[in-house]
GROMACS .gro file of C-alpha atoms in nm:
model
  197
    1GLN     CA    1   0.000   0.000   0.000
    2GLU     CA    2   0.132   0.342  -0.091
    3TRP     CA    3   0.075   0.612   0.173
    4ASN     CA    4   0.143   0.973   0.075
    5TYR     CA    5   0.237   1.208   0.362
    6ASN     CA    6   0.087   1.519   0.206
    7ASP     CA    7   0.156   1.891   0.262
    8ASP     CA    8  -0.127   1.906   0.519
    9LYS     CA    9   0.052   1.633   0.722
   10GLN     CA   10  -0.215   1.375   0.645
   11PHE     CA   11  -0.156   1.013   0.545
   12GLN     CA   12  -0.335   0.991   0.212
   13VAL     CA   13  -0.416   0.697  -0.017
   14PHE     CA   14  -0.552   0.681  -0.369
   15GLY     CA   15  -0.783   0.418  -0.510
   16ASN     CA   16  -1.111   0.360  -0.688
   17ASP     CA   17  -1.467   0.325  -0.567
   18TRP     CA   18  -1.685   0.031  -0.671
   19LEU     CA   19  -1.765   0.203  -1.002
   20GLY     CA   20  -1.397   0.251  -1.085
   21VAL     CA   21  -1.402   0.626  -1.014
   22PRO     CA   22  -1.070   0.751  -0.866
   23THR     CA   23  -1.087   0.836  -0.496
   24THR     CA   24  -0.864   1.000  -0.237
   25SER     CA   25  -0.891   0.919   0.134
   26CYS     CA   26  -0.700   1.004   0.450
   27LEU     CA   27  -0.643   0.828   0.779
   28SER     CA   28  -0.900   0.949   1.033
   29LYS     CA   29  -0.830   1.105   1.370
   30ARG     CA   30  -1.069   0.894   1.577
   31ALA     CA   31  -1.162   0.529   1.600
   32GLU     CA   32  -1.485   0.405   1.450
   33LYS     CA   33  -1.676   0.282   1.755
   34ASP     CA   34  -1.828  -0.033   1.601
   35LEU     CA   35  -1.510  -0.154   1.430
   36GLY     CA   36  -1.272  -0.041   1.704
   37GLY     CA   37  -1.002   0.108   1.484
   38LEU     CA   38  -0.909   0.400   1.263
   39MET     CA   39  -1.080   0.420   0.927
   40LEU     CA   40  -1.031   0.619   0.609
   41THR     CA   41  -1.219   0.946   0.562
   42ILE     CA   42  -1.241   1.242   0.327
   43CYS     CA   43  -0.925   1.453   0.345
   44ASN     CA   44  -1.110   1.777   0.429
   45MET     CA   45  -0.995   1.866   0.783
   46THR     CA   46  -1.264   2.127   0.854
   47GLU     CA   47  -1.566   1.918   0.755
   48HIS     CA   48  -1.451   1.565   0.833
   49ASP     CA   49  -1.245   1.360   1.078
   50SER     CA   50  -0.918   1.342   0.886
   51GLY     CA   51  -0.612   1.325   1.106
   52VAL     CA   52  -0.309   1.552   1.098
   53PHE     CA   53   0.004   1.362   1.200
   54ASP     CA   54   0.359   1.446   1.301
   55ILE     CA   55   0.639   1.203   1.216
   56VAL     CA   56   0.867   1.178   1.520
   57PRO     CA   57   1.194   0.977   1.508
   58VAL     CA   58   1.239   0.712   1.778
   59GLU     CA   59   1.552   0.816   1.968
   60GLU     CA   60   1.702   0.473   2.035
   61ASP     CA   61   1.653   0.343   1.677
   62SER     CA   62   1.724   0.580   1.388
   63GLY     CA   63   1.521   0.372   1.142
   64LYS     CA   64   1.196   0.384   1.342
   65ILE     CA   65   0.938   0.659   1.378
   66LYS     CA   66   0.626   0.734   1.576
   67ILE     CA   67   0.325   0.875   1.397
   68VAL     CA   68   0.163   1.119   1.640
   69LEU     CA   69  -0.185   1.270   1.592
   70ALA     CA   70  -0.156   1.650   1.608
   71ASN     CA   71  -0.525   1.749   1.583
   72GLY     CA   72  -0.682   1.523   1.843
   73LYS     CA   73  -0.824   1.583   2.190
   74VAL     CA   74  -0.617   1.317   2.367
   75GLY     CA   75  -0.277   1.397   2.523
   76ALA     CA   76   0.030   1.358   2.301
   77ASP     CA   77   0.151   1.055   2.503
   78ARG     CA   78  -0.167   0.864   2.403
   79SER     CA   79  -0.195   0.992   2.045
   80CYS     CA   80   0.040   0.760   1.857
   81LEU     CA   81  -0.068   0.540   1.571
   82ILE     CA   82  -0.048   0.187   1.711
   83ILE     CA   83  -0.099  -0.156   1.568
   84GLN     CA   84  -0.359  -0.327   1.788
   85PRO     CA   85  -0.287  -0.661   1.951
   86LEU     CA   86  -0.415  -0.960   1.754
   87ARG     CA   87  -0.717  -1.134   1.894
   88ASN     CA   88  -0.682  -1.512   1.894
   89TYR     CA   89  -0.320  -1.462   1.779
   90GLY     CA   90  -0.453  -1.364   1.435
   91GLY     CA   91  -0.629  -1.696   1.371
   92ALA     CA   92  -0.502  -1.922   1.095
   93TYR     CA   93  -0.318  -1.639   0.921
   94GLY     CA   94  -0.137  -1.509   1.229
   95PRO     CA   95  -0.009  -1.154   1.180
   96ARG     CA   96  -0.037  -1.189   0.801
   97GLY     CA   97  -0.416  -1.186   0.841
   98GLY     CA   98  -0.398  -0.821   0.944
   99ALA     CA   99  -0.456  -0.613   1.252
  100GLN     CA  100  -0.635  -0.285   1.302
  101VAL     CA  101  -0.464   0.039   1.388
  102ASN     CA  102  -0.579   0.287   1.646
  103LEU     CA  103  -0.441   0.563   1.864
  104GLY     CA  104  -0.268   0.469   2.186
  105ASP     CA  105   0.031   0.470   2.416
  106CYS     CA  106   0.338   0.625   2.252
  107ALA     CA  107   0.573   0.443   2.494
  108HIS     CA  108   0.476   0.097   2.366
  109SER     CA  109   0.656  -0.090   2.084
  110TRP     CA  110   0.319  -0.107   1.903
  111ALA     CA  111   0.370   0.266   1.826
  112GLU     CA  112   0.698   0.215   1.635
  113TRP     CA  113   0.689   0.217   1.256
  114SER     CA  114   0.918   0.240   0.955
  115TYR     CA  115   0.811   0.473   0.676
  116ASP     CA  116   0.968   0.478   0.330
  117GLN     CA  117   0.858   0.804   0.165
  118GLU     CA  118   0.973   0.685  -0.179
  119THR     CA  119   0.757   0.371  -0.184
  120GLY     CA  120   0.492   0.499   0.060
  121GLU     CA  121   0.518   0.182   0.272
  122ILE     CA  122   0.450   0.201   0.645
  123LEU     CA  123   0.577  -0.110   0.826
  124SER     CA  124   0.563  -0.245   1.181
  125SER     CA  125   0.806  -0.500   1.324
  126VAL     CA  126   0.599  -0.569   1.635
  127TYR     CA  127   0.513  -0.921   1.511
  128SER     CA  128   0.860  -1.001   1.374
  129ASP     CA  129   0.901  -1.293   1.614
  130VAL     CA  130   0.587  -1.466   1.476
  131GLY     CA  131   0.594  -1.391   1.106
  132GLY     CA  132   0.789  -1.083   1.006
  133ASP     CA  133   0.707  -0.723   0.935
  134VAL     CA  134   0.349  -0.624   0.859
  135CYS     CA  135   0.248  -0.324   0.653
  136LEU     CA  136  -0.023  -0.066   0.703
  137THR     CA  137  -0.285  -0.126   0.434
  138THR     CA  138  -0.640  -0.025   0.354
  139GLY     CA  139  -0.920  -0.235   0.225
  140TRP     CA  140  -1.193  -0.472   0.317
  141PRO     CA  141  -1.078  -0.675   0.617
  142PHE     CA  142  -1.230  -1.005   0.506
  143LEU     CA  143  -1.208  -0.982   0.126
  144GLN     CA  144  -0.944  -1.201  -0.038
  145VAL     CA  145  -0.862  -1.242  -0.406
  146GLY     CA  146  -0.650  -1.491  -0.600
  147ALA     CA  147  -0.574  -1.443  -0.971
  148PHE     CA  148  -0.455  -1.716  -1.206
  149ASP     CA  149  -0.319  -1.728  -1.562
  150THR     CA  150  -0.486  -2.035  -1.710
  151SER     CA  151  -0.300  -2.029  -2.043
  152ALA     CA  152  -0.084  -2.330  -1.944
  153ALA     CA  153  -0.402  -2.540  -1.944
  154GLY     CA  154  -0.474  -2.441  -2.304
  155ASP     CA  155  -0.712  -2.159  -2.217
  156ASP     CA  156  -0.654  -1.806  -2.339
  157GLY     CA  157  -0.810  -1.658  -2.029
  158LYS     CA  158  -0.753  -1.565  -1.673
  159THR     CA  159  -0.943  -1.667  -1.363
  160VAL     CA  160  -1.000  -1.471  -1.043
  161VAL     CA  161  -1.140  -1.624  -0.724
  162ILE     CA  162  -1.295  -1.381  -0.474
  163LEU     CA  163  -1.369  -1.480  -0.113
  164ASN     CA  164  -1.580  -1.268   0.122
  165GLU     CA  165  -1.548  -1.390   0.480
  166ALA     CA  166  -1.743  -1.093   0.619
  167GLY     CA  167  -2.101  -1.096   0.738
  168GLU     CA  168  -2.202  -0.827   0.488
  169SER     CA  169  -2.170  -0.771   0.114
  170ALA     CA  170  -1.857  -0.608  -0.028
  171ASN     CA  171  -1.831  -0.403  -0.348
  172PHE     CA  172  -1.525  -0.452  -0.567
  173VAL     CA  173  -1.368  -0.345  -0.896
  174LEU     CA  174  -1.175  -0.598  -1.106
  175LYS     CA  175  -0.912  -0.458  -1.343
  176ASP     CA  176  -0.659  -0.615  -1.577
  177GLY     CA  177  -0.389  -0.349  -1.599
  178ASP     CA  178  -0.577  -0.033  -1.691
  179ASP     CA  179  -0.874  -0.226  -1.836
  180LEU     CA  180  -1.189  -0.235  -1.624
  181ILE     CA  181  -1.318  -0.595  -1.634
  182LEU     CA  182  -1.601  -0.594  -1.382
  183THR     CA  183  -1.770  -0.380  -1.119
  184SER     CA  184  -1.970  -0.597  -0.882
  185SER     CA  185  -2.062  -0.696  -0.529
  186ILE     CA  186  -2.007  -1.024  -0.348
  187PRO     CA  187  -2.262  -1.145  -0.091
  188PRO     CA  188  -2.163  -1.223   0.269
  189HIS     CA  189  -1.985  -1.554   0.338
  190SER     CA  190  -1.945  -1.644  -0.028
  191ILE     CA  191  -1.696  -1.727  -0.303
  192GLN     CA  192  -1.714  -1.606  -0.664
  193THR     CA  193  -1.510  -1.724  -0.961
  194VAL     CA  194  -1.467  -1.490  -1.257
  195ALA     CA  195  -1.318  -1.613  -1.585
  196PHE     CA  196  -1.223  -1.366  -1.860
  197ASP     CA  197  -1.001  -1.332  -2.168
   0.00000   0.00000   0.00000
């Protein structure tokens, strides 16, 4: 995932909505109460909940930073972007299955990140002992996709398998390079297979 630290000190991402229309979103400044973590929001600071963040180097490790919310109502010592502890040790996927981010204690190792401004990657090493670095990403938490080139089997096409583990429908856009293949929705707890040339 590519995160742009913009001139307004927001962490911004670019993508497409379910119709394929380009979108811009920013990391919010408060947790969504039902999901228990930070979400993406519109980047307008006066009308929405977009966060303004300072990047603060970690003193004892020159490669690590803390990402500190600057426009929140909580004290600076509790305003760091943290990776939340995994429930059930992350299930079958462990840390690779993903963890939410929130705001929390700046003194904890969960608040230490690496940020590469060239690639836009934000990484955490907090789970390095059980699976390696994990990166800060956006997206549907239970939507998984696998794509396959089926030309070796004599077909000219490609196949995509989409899995929605969530309890609600998820909209998605399927592209092949710059070509829009499909705009659709997948029902809760279902698998879809899409074959195309």
